Structure formats: C-alpha cells, structure tokens
Short mmCIF file of C-alpha atoms and ligand atoms in Angstrom, two decimals:
data_model
loop_
_atom_site.label_atom_id
_atom_site.label_comp_id
_atom_site.label_asym_id
_atom_site.label_seq_id
_atom_site.Cartn_x
_atom_site.Cartn_y
_atom_site.Cartn_z
CA MET A 1 0.01 0.30 0.13
CA ASN A 2 2.95 1.85 0.41
CA ILE A 3 2.02 4.12 3.45
CA ARG A 4 4.70 4.19 6.05
CA LYS A 5 2.79 3.08 9.28
CA ASN A 6 4.59 5.86 11.32
CA VAL A 7 2.62 8.14 9.16
CA ILE A 8 -0.40 6.36 9.88
CA HIS A 9 0.09 6.18 13.66
CA ALA A 10 0.72 9.88 13.74
CA ALA A 11 -2.72 10.80 11.38
CA VAL A 12 -4.56 8.68 14.23
CA LEU A 13 -2.91 10.57 17.49
CA THR A 14 -3.73 14.07 15.50
CA MET A 15 -7.54 12.92 15.42
CA ALA A 16 -7.27 11.58 18.97
CA MET A 17 -5.89 15.15 20.02
CA ALA A 18 -8.61 17.12 17.69
CA ALA A 19 -11.47 15.35 19.22
CA SER A 20 -13.96 17.16 21.33
CA ALA A 21 -15.22 15.83 24.55
CA SER A 22 -18.59 14.35 24.40
CA VAL A 23 -21.57 15.30 21.75
CA SER A 24 -25.18 14.29 21.06
CA ALA A 25 -24.97 14.13 17.56
CA ALA A 26 -21.94 12.65 15.72
CA THR A 27 -20.63 14.02 12.26
CA VAL A 28 -20.48 10.91 9.90
CA GLU A 29 -17.82 11.69 7.11
CA VAL A 30 -18.26 8.88 4.25
CA LEU A 31 -15.75 8.63 1.28
CA HIS A 32 -17.16 6.29 -1.33
CA TRP A 33 -17.50 6.51 -5.35
CA TRP A 34 -21.29 6.33 -5.65
CA THR A 35 -21.41 9.17 -8.01
CA SER A 36 -23.74 7.94 -11.18
CA GLY A 37 -27.49 8.80 -10.94
CA GLY A 38 -28.55 5.78 -9.47
CA GLU A 39 -25.48 5.40 -6.76
CA ALA A 40 -26.09 8.97 -6.13
CA HIS A 41 -30.53 7.97 -4.90
CA SER A 42 -28.83 5.11 -3.14
CA VAL A 43 -26.23 6.86 -0.95
CA ALA A 44 -29.02 9.89 -0.16
CA GLU A 45 -31.03 6.88 1.57
CA LEU A 46 -27.83 6.35 3.93
CA LYS A 47 -27.57 10.10 4.48
CA LYS A 48 -31.45 10.38 4.71
CA LEU A 49 -31.49 7.60 7.67
CA LEU A 50 -28.71 9.50 9.42
CA GLU A 51 -30.18 12.47 9.26
CA SER A 52 -33.41 11.28 10.83
CA GLN A 53 -31.86 10.09 13.63
CA GLY A 54 -29.70 13.64 14.13
CA ASP A 55 -26.45 12.53 12.91
CA THR A 56 -24.89 15.10 10.67
CA TRP A 57 -23.69 13.41 7.02
CA LYS A 58 -20.59 14.50 5.50
CA ASP A 59 -20.39 13.46 1.67
CA VAL A 60 -16.86 12.46 -0.02
CA ALA A 61 -17.92 11.46 -2.89
CA VAL A 62 -15.07 10.95 -5.78
CA ALA A 63 -16.12 10.71 -9.16
CA GLY A 64 -14.45 7.51 -11.03
CA GLY A 65 -16.42 3.93 -11.71
CA GLY A 66 -14.80 1.08 -10.15
CA GLY A 67 -13.22 3.13 -7.07
CA ASP A 68 -9.33 3.90 -8.55
CA ASN A 69 -9.85 7.61 -8.10
CA ALA A 70 -11.32 7.24 -4.50
CA SER A 71 -8.60 4.95 -3.49
CA THR A 72 -6.26 7.27 -4.38
CA VAL A 73 -7.80 10.04 -2.33
CA LEU A 74 -8.21 7.90 0.69
CA LYS A 75 -4.23 7.25 1.01
CA SER A 76 -3.67 10.80 0.36
CA ARG A 77 -6.28 11.64 3.50
CA ILE A 78 -4.22 9.02 5.62
CA VAL A 79 -1.05 10.98 4.71
CA SER A 80 -2.67 14.13 5.76
CA GLY A 81 -3.74 12.83 9.11
CA SER A 82 -7.31 13.12 7.99
CA LEU A 83 -9.22 9.76 7.97
CA PRO A 84 -12.75 10.04 7.18
CA THR A 85 -15.05 8.03 10.04
CA ALA A 86 -15.33 5.26 7.07
CA ALA A 87 -14.84 4.51 3.39
CA GLN A 88 -15.59 2.36 0.50
CA ILE A 89 -13.23 -0.43 0.88
CA LYS A 90 -13.66 -3.97 -0.40
CA GLY A 91 -12.50 -7.61 -0.39
CA PRO A 92 -8.60 -8.39 0.34
CA SER A 93 -7.60 -4.57 0.50
CA ILE A 94 -9.54 -4.63 3.92
CA GLN A 95 -6.68 -7.12 5.05
CA GLU A 96 -4.53 -4.73 3.92
CA TRP A 97 -5.75 -1.65 6.02
CA GLY A 98 -6.07 -4.43 8.63
CA GLU A 99 -2.48 -4.48 8.61
CA GLN A 100 -1.90 -0.73 9.13
CA GLY A 101 -3.43 -0.83 12.63
CA VAL A 102 -5.97 1.79 11.59
CA LEU A 103 -9.42 -0.12 11.41
CA ALA A 104 -11.93 0.19 14.32
CA ASP A 105 -13.10 -2.85 16.07
CA LEU A 106 -16.70 -3.12 15.66
CA SER A 107 -17.23 -6.55 17.84
CA ASP A 108 -19.60 -5.15 19.95
CA THR A 109 -22.16 -3.75 17.39
CA ALA A 110 -21.71 -7.11 15.59
CA LYS A 111 -22.73 -8.80 18.60
CA ALA A 112 -25.53 -6.78 19.88
CA GLY A 113 -26.80 -6.91 16.49
CA ASN A 114 -25.91 -10.92 15.53
CA TRP A 115 -24.25 -10.30 12.32
CA ASP A 116 -22.82 -13.65 12.06
CA ALA A 117 -26.25 -15.15 11.75
CA LEU A 118 -27.48 -12.69 9.72
CA LEU A 119 -25.00 -12.76 6.48
CA PRO A 120 -23.86 -15.84 4.90
CA PRO A 121 -20.01 -16.53 5.56
CA VAL A 122 -18.96 -15.23 1.84
CA VAL A 123 -20.03 -12.05 2.93
CA SER A 124 -18.74 -11.61 6.48
CA ASN A 125 -15.34 -13.49 6.34
CA VAL A 126 -14.50 -10.36 4.33
CA MET A 127 -15.64 -8.00 6.86
CA LYS A 128 -13.58 -9.19 9.40
CA TYR A 129 -10.05 -8.71 10.06
CA ARG A 130 -8.05 -11.24 12.20
CA GLY A 131 -11.78 -12.65 13.32
CA LYS A 132 -13.02 -9.11 14.64
CA TYR A 133 -15.50 -7.07 12.24
CA VAL A 134 -13.76 -3.80 10.79
CA ALA A 135 -16.32 -3.29 7.80
CA VAL A 136 -19.82 -2.96 7.43
CA PRO A 137 -21.50 -5.05 4.13
CA VAL A 138 -24.37 -2.90 2.51
CA ASN A 139 -25.24 -5.02 -0.47
CA VAL A 140 -23.93 -8.11 -2.94
CA HIS A 141 -23.43 -6.88 -6.60
CA ARG A 142 -23.23 -9.48 -9.48
CA VAL A 143 -21.14 -8.57 -12.13
CA ASN A 144 -21.59 -11.03 -14.63
CA TRP A 145 -24.74 -9.91 -16.75
CA MET A 146 -25.58 -8.64 -19.98
CA TRP A 147 -27.73 -5.73 -19.89
CA VAL A 148 -30.14 -5.86 -23.27
CA ASN A 149 -32.16 -3.21 -25.24
CA PRO A 150 -34.46 -5.75 -26.77
CA ALA A 151 -35.73 -3.28 -29.39
CA ALA A 152 -32.32 -2.89 -30.68
CA PHE A 153 -32.49 -6.56 -31.45
CA LYS A 154 -36.19 -6.34 -32.66
CA LYS A 155 -35.25 -3.94 -35.14
CA ALA A 156 -31.69 -5.54 -36.37
CA GLY A 157 -34.09 -8.46 -36.81
CA VAL A 158 -31.58 -10.77 -35.28
CA GLU A 159 -31.99 -13.09 -32.10
CA ILE A 160 -30.10 -12.21 -28.72
CA PRO A 161 -26.59 -14.76 -28.85
CA LYS A 162 -26.91 -17.60 -26.43
CA THR A 163 -22.79 -18.26 -27.14
CA TRP A 164 -19.58 -16.22 -28.18
CA ASP A 165 -19.70 -18.26 -30.66
CA GLU A 166 -23.19 -16.91 -32.02
CA PHE A 167 -22.44 -13.45 -30.84
CA PRO A 168 -20.18 -11.73 -34.44
CA ALA A 169 -23.34 -12.50 -36.64
CA ALA A 170 -25.82 -11.08 -34.67
CA ALA A 171 -23.46 -8.00 -33.77
CA ASP A 172 -22.39 -8.18 -37.71
CA LYS A 173 -26.34 -7.64 -37.95
CA LEU A 174 -26.75 -5.04 -35.16
CA GLN A 175 -23.97 -2.95 -36.72
CA LYS A 176 -25.64 -3.46 -40.34
CA ALA A 177 -28.84 -2.19 -38.69
CA GLY A 178 -26.66 1.18 -37.48
CA ILE A 179 -26.98 0.05 -33.64
CA THR A 180 -23.89 -0.04 -31.54
CA PRO A 181 -23.17 -3.77 -30.45
CA VAL A 182 -21.76 -3.33 -27.69
CA ALA A 183 -21.90 -0.61 -24.96
CA HIS A 184 -18.85 0.46 -23.36
CA GLY A 185 -16.46 2.75 -21.90
CA GLY A 186 -12.56 2.62 -22.71
CA GLN A 187 -11.73 2.61 -19.07
CA PRO A 188 -9.18 0.08 -17.88
CA TRP A 189 -11.74 -1.13 -15.07
CA GLN A 190 -14.60 -1.43 -17.57
CA ASP A 191 -12.23 -3.21 -19.61
CA PHE A 192 -11.03 -5.91 -17.07
CA THR A 193 -14.80 -5.98 -16.04
CA LEU A 194 -15.80 -7.25 -19.72
CA PHE A 195 -12.79 -9.63 -19.79
CA GLU A 196 -13.67 -11.43 -16.54
CA SER A 197 -17.32 -11.95 -17.83
CA ILE A 198 -15.73 -13.59 -21.18
CA VAL A 199 -13.01 -15.58 -19.01
CA LEU A 200 -15.82 -17.05 -16.62
CA GLY A 201 -17.56 -17.77 -20.14
CA ILE A 202 -15.04 -19.46 -21.91
CA GLY A 203 -13.25 -21.09 -18.97
CA GLY A 204 -15.92 -21.86 -16.47
CA PRO A 205 -15.88 -21.39 -13.12
CA GLU A 206 -13.21 -23.54 -12.05
CA PHE A 207 -10.70 -22.31 -14.55
CA TYR A 208 -11.71 -18.86 -13.49
CA GLN A 209 -10.92 -19.49 -9.78
CA LYS A 210 -7.73 -21.63 -10.77
CA ALA A 211 -6.45 -18.29 -12.52
CA PHE A 212 -7.63 -15.35 -10.56
CA VAL A 213 -8.08 -16.75 -6.95
CA LYS A 214 -5.35 -19.41 -6.89
CA LEU A 215 -3.00 -17.34 -9.36
CA ASP A 216 -2.20 -20.68 -10.71
CA GLN A 217 0.59 -20.10 -13.23
CA PRO A 218 -0.17 -22.48 -15.93
CA SER A 219 -3.93 -21.51 -16.10
CA LEU A 220 -3.29 -17.80 -16.60
CA LYS A 221 -0.57 -19.18 -19.31
CA SER A 222 -2.83 -21.44 -20.79
CA THR A 223 -4.78 -21.31 -23.84
CA THR A 224 -8.30 -21.38 -22.39
CA MET A 225 -6.43 -17.63 -21.57
CA GLU A 226 -5.61 -17.17 -24.89
CA LYS A 227 -8.64 -17.64 -26.18
CA ALA A 228 -10.51 -15.70 -24.00
CA PHE A 229 -8.03 -12.79 -24.90
CA ASP A 230 -9.15 -13.77 -28.51
CA THR A 231 -12.88 -13.30 -27.74
CA LEU A 232 -12.29 -10.14 -25.98
CA ARG A 233 -10.53 -8.61 -29.18
CA MET A 234 -13.58 -10.13 -31.40
CA VAL A 235 -15.76 -7.73 -28.93
CA ARG A 236 -13.65 -4.72 -29.60
CA ARG A 237 -14.66 -4.73 -33.08
CA TYR A 238 -18.34 -4.09 -32.15
CA ILE A 239 -17.39 -1.19 -29.67
CA ASP A 240 -17.87 2.28 -30.79
CA LYS A 241 -15.03 4.76 -31.59
CA ASP A 242 -16.16 6.78 -29.31
CA ALA A 243 -15.51 4.66 -26.36
CA ALA A 244 -12.28 5.80 -24.88
CA ASN A 245 -12.72 7.17 -21.79
CA ARG A 246 -16.63 7.18 -21.41
CA ASP A 247 -17.92 6.67 -17.93
CA TRP A 248 -19.67 3.38 -17.79
CA ASN A 249 -23.44 5.14 -16.88
CA LEU A 250 -23.07 6.64 -20.09
CA ALA A 251 -22.48 3.68 -21.62
CA THR A 252 -25.57 2.40 -20.10
CA ALA A 253 -27.25 5.13 -21.27
CA THR A 254 -26.82 4.40 -24.88
CA ILE A 255 -28.55 0.64 -23.95
CA ILE A 256 -31.48 2.69 -22.49
CA ASN A 257 -31.61 5.18 -25.41
CA GLY A 258 -31.39 2.32 -28.08
CA LYS A 259 -28.45 3.51 -29.51
CA ALA A 260 -26.45 0.42 -28.64
CA ALA A 261 -27.56 -3.04 -27.98
CA MET A 262 -25.99 -4.96 -25.16
CA GLN A 263 -23.30 -3.86 -22.37
CA PHE A 264 -21.48 -6.13 -19.78
CA MET A 265 -21.24 -4.86 -16.85
CA GLY A 266 -22.21 -5.61 -12.92
CA ASP A 267 -25.72 -4.81 -11.71
CA TRP A 268 -25.19 -1.20 -10.86
CA ALA A 269 -26.25 -0.63 -14.52
CA LYS A 270 -29.63 -1.84 -13.19
CA GLY A 271 -29.04 1.13 -10.50
CA GLU A 272 -29.65 3.80 -14.27
CA PHE A 273 -32.07 2.15 -15.74
CA THR A 274 -34.10 2.55 -12.38
CA ALA A 275 -33.31 5.84 -12.10
CA ALA A 276 -34.43 6.27 -15.81
CA GLY A 277 -38.14 4.43 -14.85
CA LYS A 278 -37.15 1.33 -17.21
CA VAL A 279 -38.52 -1.88 -16.63
CA PRO A 280 -36.68 -5.10 -16.97
CA GLY A 281 -38.11 -7.45 -18.97
CA LYS A 282 -39.96 -5.14 -20.96
CA ASP A 283 -37.51 -1.85 -21.52
CA TYR A 284 -34.52 -3.82 -20.93
CA LEU A 285 -33.27 -7.69 -20.25
CA CYS A 286 -30.85 -8.55 -17.65
CA LEU A 287 -29.59 -11.89 -18.81
CA PRO A 288 -26.19 -13.69 -17.71
CA ALA A 289 -23.18 -13.14 -19.54
CA LEU A 290 -22.53 -15.76 -22.13
CA GLY A 291 -21.81 -18.85 -21.23
CA THR A 292 -21.88 -17.91 -17.56
CA ASP A 293 -25.56 -18.93 -16.43
CA ASN A 294 -24.05 -21.20 -13.95
CA ALA A 295 -22.01 -18.91 -12.27
CA PHE A 296 -21.89 -15.82 -10.16
CA THR A 297 -19.03 -13.03 -10.06
CA PHE A 298 -19.79 -11.44 -6.58
CA ASN A 299 -18.67 -7.79 -5.99
CA ILE A 300 -19.62 -7.01 -1.99
CA ASP A 301 -19.51 -3.24 -1.31
CA SER A 302 -18.39 -2.35 2.18
CA LEU A 303 -17.78 0.76 4.21
CA VAL A 304 -14.70 0.37 6.47
CA MET A 305 -14.76 2.43 9.87
CA PHE A 306 -11.82 3.93 11.02
CA LYS A 307 -10.00 3.76 14.77
CA GLN A 308 -11.53 6.57 16.59
CA SER A 309 -11.10 7.98 19.67
CA SER A 310 -13.05 11.02 20.64
CA THR A 311 -16.66 10.15 21.75
CA ASP A 312 -18.40 11.80 18.56
CA GLY A 313 -16.59 9.52 16.64
CA LYS A 314 -17.05 6.13 18.22
CA LYS A 315 -20.66 7.28 17.91
CA ALA A 316 -20.37 8.12 14.11
CA ILE A 317 -19.27 4.44 14.20
CA LYS A 318 -21.72 2.84 15.69
CA ASP A 319 -24.54 4.83 14.06
CA LEU A 320 -23.16 4.15 10.66
CA SER A 321 -22.75 0.35 11.41
CA THR A 322 -26.04 -0.24 12.38
CA ALA A 323 -28.18 1.95 10.04
CA VAL A 324 -26.12 0.14 7.38
CA MET A 325 -27.30 -3.18 8.82
CA SER A 326 -30.61 -2.33 9.15
CA PRO A 327 -33.24 -4.26 7.15
CA GLN A 328 -34.68 -0.77 6.07
CA PHE A 329 -31.72 0.77 4.86
CA GLN A 330 -30.12 -3.04 2.92
CA GLU A 331 -33.81 -3.02 1.09
CA VAL A 332 -34.03 0.87 0.51
CA PHE A 333 -30.20 1.08 -0.86
CA ASN A 334 -30.19 -2.00 -2.67
CA LEU A 335 -33.42 -0.93 -4.27
CA ASN A 336 -31.76 1.81 -6.16
CA LYS A 337 -28.35 0.74 -6.50
CA GLY A 338 -29.20 -2.77 -8.62
CA SER A 339 -27.84 -4.91 -5.99
CA ILE A 340 -29.33 -7.25 -3.37
CA PRO A 341 -28.84 -6.94 -0.07
CA ALA A 342 -26.24 -8.26 2.31
CA ARG A 343 -28.46 -9.60 4.61
CA LEU A 344 -30.16 -12.78 3.48
CA ASP A 345 -33.15 -12.58 5.48
CA VAL A 346 -34.37 -9.25 4.29
CA SER A 347 -37.32 -9.52 1.86
CA LEU A 348 -37.19 -9.21 -1.42
CA ALA A 349 -40.82 -8.55 -2.06
CA LYS A 350 -40.21 -4.97 -3.51
CA PHE A 351 -37.61 -6.03 -5.45
CA ASP A 352 -37.68 -6.71 -9.60
CA ASP A 353 -37.12 -9.86 -11.21
CA CYS A 354 -33.08 -9.48 -11.92
CA ALA A 355 -32.57 -8.96 -8.30
CA LYS A 356 -34.74 -11.85 -7.70
CA ARG A 357 -32.91 -14.29 -9.88
CA ALA A 358 -29.84 -12.77 -8.34
CA SER A 359 -30.55 -14.01 -4.87
CA GLU A 360 -31.72 -17.38 -6.11
CA ASP A 361 -28.38 -17.71 -8.19
CA PHE A 362 -25.80 -16.31 -5.05
CA VAL A 363 -27.70 -19.23 -3.09
CA ALA A 364 -27.62 -21.42 -5.55
CA THR A 365 -24.09 -21.17 -6.90
CA SER A 366 -22.65 -20.95 -3.13
CA LYS A 367 -23.93 -24.66 -2.65
CA SER A 368 -22.24 -25.47 -6.60
CA GLY A 369 -19.09 -24.11 -5.82
CA THR A 370 -19.75 -21.85 -8.74
CA LEU A 371 -19.96 -18.42 -6.74
CA VAL A 372 -16.47 -16.64 -7.71
CA PRO A 373 -15.12 -13.32 -6.44
CA SER A 374 -15.15 -10.41 -9.17
CA ALA A 375 -11.05 -10.26 -9.90
CA ALA A 376 -11.98 -6.77 -11.75
CA HIS A 377 -13.83 -5.37 -8.77
CA LYS A 378 -10.98 -6.26 -6.03
CA MET A 379 -12.33 -9.05 -4.47
CA ALA A 380 -10.06 -11.62 -5.70
CA MET A 381 -6.86 -10.23 -5.18
CA SER A 382 -4.44 -8.28 -3.99
CA GLU A 383 -4.78 -4.48 -5.23
CA ALA A 384 -1.00 -4.72 -6.44
CA ILE A 385 -1.86 -7.73 -8.27
CA SER A 386 -5.24 -6.94 -9.38
CA GLY A 387 -3.57 -3.53 -10.83
CA GLY A 388 -1.52 -5.39 -12.88
CA MET A 389 -3.63 -7.52 -14.36
CA GLN A 390 -5.87 -4.90 -15.20
CA ASP A 391 -2.91 -2.85 -16.81
CA VAL A 392 -2.32 -6.15 -18.98
CA VAL A 393 -5.85 -6.36 -20.18
CA THR A 394 -6.05 -2.87 -20.76
CA GLN A 395 -3.06 -2.35 -22.67
CA PHE A 396 -3.73 -5.63 -25.09
CA PHE A 397 -7.10 -4.09 -25.51
CA ASN A 398 -5.59 -0.79 -26.88
CA SER A 399 -2.68 -2.56 -28.85
CA PRO A 400 -3.69 -4.20 -32.09
CA SER A 401 -0.27 -5.45 -32.30
CA MET A 402 0.07 -7.53 -28.72
CA THR A 403 -0.89 -11.06 -29.08
CA SER A 404 -3.15 -13.00 -27.03
CA LYS A 405 0.32 -15.37 -25.58
CA ALA A 406 1.70 -12.14 -24.96
CA ALA A 407 -1.33 -10.99 -22.66
CA SER A 408 -1.72 -14.08 -21.31
CA GLU A 409 2.09 -14.24 -20.23
CA GLY A 410 1.50 -10.98 -18.75
CA LEU A 411 -0.82 -11.87 -16.48
CA ALA A 412 0.51 -14.33 -15.24
CA ALA A 413 3.64 -11.93 -15.03
CA ALA A 414 1.26 -9.69 -12.73
CA ALA A 415 0.44 -12.39 -10.83
CA ARG A 416 4.02 -13.15 -9.65
CA ASN A 417 3.85 -9.18 -8.72
CA ASN A 418 6.59 -8.42 -11.31
CA TYR A 419 4.78 -7.16 -14.38
C1 BGC B 1 -19.09 -1.00 -6.83
C2 BGC B 1 -20.14 -0.28 -7.19
C3 BGC B 1 -20.05 0.60 -7.95
C4 BGC B 1 -19.40 0.62 -9.55
C5 BGC B 1 -19.15 1.58 -10.72
C6 BGC B 1 -17.91 -1.08 -8.23
O1 BGC B 1 -16.54 -1.39 -8.26
O2 BGC B 1 -18.43 -1.83 -6.61
O3 BGC B 1 -20.74 -0.40 -6.04
O4 BGC B 1 -21.37 1.37 -8.65
O5 BGC B 1 -17.86 0.12 -8.99
O6 BGC B 1 -18.76 2.81 -9.64
#
C-alpha cells in the first residue's frame, strides 16, 4: 500500500487530539465513489437515515467508476492525517488496511446486532480482520450480467446471442442496422470487467478460480486464457469509436436510448435503468453474460470504519454500522443500487425479477461451488496484483499488435507481482 506505519500512527494521534469531549449528535463522514444517477440515489438514502437519527452527514464523493480515484484520495487523506469515519473499501484490501492498524473494532455492535447469524459466511469473512468485524456490507453485486435492449435486436431482426460463437453474426447484423452492438467505456476497470466475464464464459468457474483466485501460473498462461483474449479482441470490433474514456453510466445510457444493444457490466447498471424509470423484462433484459448461466461473480460493497478516539467519532461508527445493517437500509439502498441485500433475511417482495434471479443464483452457486469473486472489482486478489492484471488487459485492449499469448504471459507475470 506504500504507506508508512508511523505516518498512519501520527494521523490517528492527530485525530484523537482534535477530538471533542462529548456530543449528542455525531458527524458521519463517508468517502465513496457512488456518483452516477442510480448510485447517488442510493447513497442519499443512507444520508437520510442518519440525519433522521440526528447525525450530520459529511459526503466525500470521489467520481470515477470502479473506485481507483477514490482509493488514491483515501491514501492521501491518511498521509495528511485526516481519516474519514468510513470509506468504501472492498475485498482483500480490507486485510491490507487492517495490517496498517487503523481500522475500528466493531465486535460489540456486531455481537449486539447478531451479524454472524444474519450474513452468509462468504460476506462476513470479507468484513473481518483477524476474526473481528472492521467493515459493514451494504450489498452483494453480481458482475457477470449482460444488459440488453430487446428493441434494438428487434429492429435489427436478429436473435440475442446465447454463446460467444453466436455473438459475431448477431453483432454484424446489429451494426448493419446502425446499432452499436456493445456499449462500453474504454477505461481500464471497464475493460477488465468485460474481460473477467469472458474468462468465466470461456473457461468456466473452475478455470476462473484457478486463474484469478489461486493465481495458478499454468492456467494464466493457458490456451484457454489466450482464447479469452481472442474473444476480447473480437468483441472490441463491436464497440463504437467514441468509447475511449467514456464513463460506464454513459455507456448504459446508450442501451437505455437504444443506440446500443448489449453491455457487459455489474448490476449497478440496473441502478441507471431504475433511475430512468425503465422496467426489466420490457424495456431491458438482464441476462447472465454469455456462457456464465451457472456461475455468479460477486462484488460486495462495504464501508470500512476507521479507529476513532473521540466520543463523537465512536458514536459516528456505531450509528453508521447499525444503520447500514438495518433491514430498512438494506432494502431501500439496494432497490436503488441494482444489487441485493447482504443480509439474507431481508424480504425481496419489492425487488424486480433481476434481483430475485441474482438472489436465487447467489444461494445456488454458493452451494454448487460456482460462486466466484470478481477480479476486476478487487474481490479476488490484492490491489497490487489486480492492478497489474488490469494494466495488461487494457494494454491488450488498446494495442492491436499485442498477441493473446503475450497478454496471457503478462497476466501470469502480474500474478507474480513483477509485471
Ligand atoms: C462498485 C459499485 C459501483 C461500481 C461503479 C464497483 O466497483 O462496487 O458499487 O457502482 O464500481 O462505480
């Protein structure tokens, strides 16, 4: 993480000294990257809930899908000694932050709220550092989705492809009808998001696990991985020329307005359809990314709490943790966000069919062993390794002369963390 321990200890000390003695309402400062339409609606619900309890919400929203910008801002705030109450941090990174000694111990609140019984282990394990809760989950996102505008397919007179083999013929017809086959934004995390769904579809969940979780060198360098890169190059042909650096939600907007036909993106995209008043099954479809029907790539958003020594700070952590875990919040946040509640006991009565399918598949794949962590969304490996892999995927995406073999070897080198 490149942050020296003594800097962090100094930061925590400064905060402790600056703290006021006792206050009745707490200031809850949260650093996150929820800035698109659907995301902003979701986070507004958290603000509302805390304010209704008398707390003050201090919003630190850092634009940039996938969170790379937010991560940079958070690291600089640590160095300058001004940690927020909480930050959106996910997956194995939570362990890296735990090692820095800056995270709060939420054991008391977790025990009182019975979190262990309410959360599936695949979620609660990620929230703990050395067996103690340090983070609170807000949701479970599914990444391996394909968002479809059915009217675009109708206009082109072609069926929605069911496999990667069927894909080019369908995409050619869409293109002939003046429709962009694939909505995409050329940003490294979006390239990697598309690529991980291709890897899952081409190689299957077992191969995906070997490559992205076990970081198995032969799998990373295999012909299966090369085939996944070949497929990425094929899909690249069907992305419009203005895609470079387009934000993901603007890509989703082209599905909403019918200019494009398909987007490979996690279900935060559904938050955009919802915000635009669109109805699943009618205006748009949520289908598992090609070849991934029986698998589920999970991406759990969580708020990690930082150690506080003031009464105000401690209250802020407690209020925020309790609010996030409440069934009321888990329902309303996820209705807007496109994800499903992290708590398995929250009713899905108000949720749409995409969320119901995600929930059923989440439970089924956790039993069948085909529930896998998202590599592109930093759930599968350390930030350093996933960053290295992301660089390789983006380089391949933007360099027509780079071979699939060289890219696969690049992934293997990134896994050795010496790329
Ligand atoms: C986060 C989502 C967010 C998406 C786009 C993902 O990494 O988990 O909450 O909506 O990035 O910014």
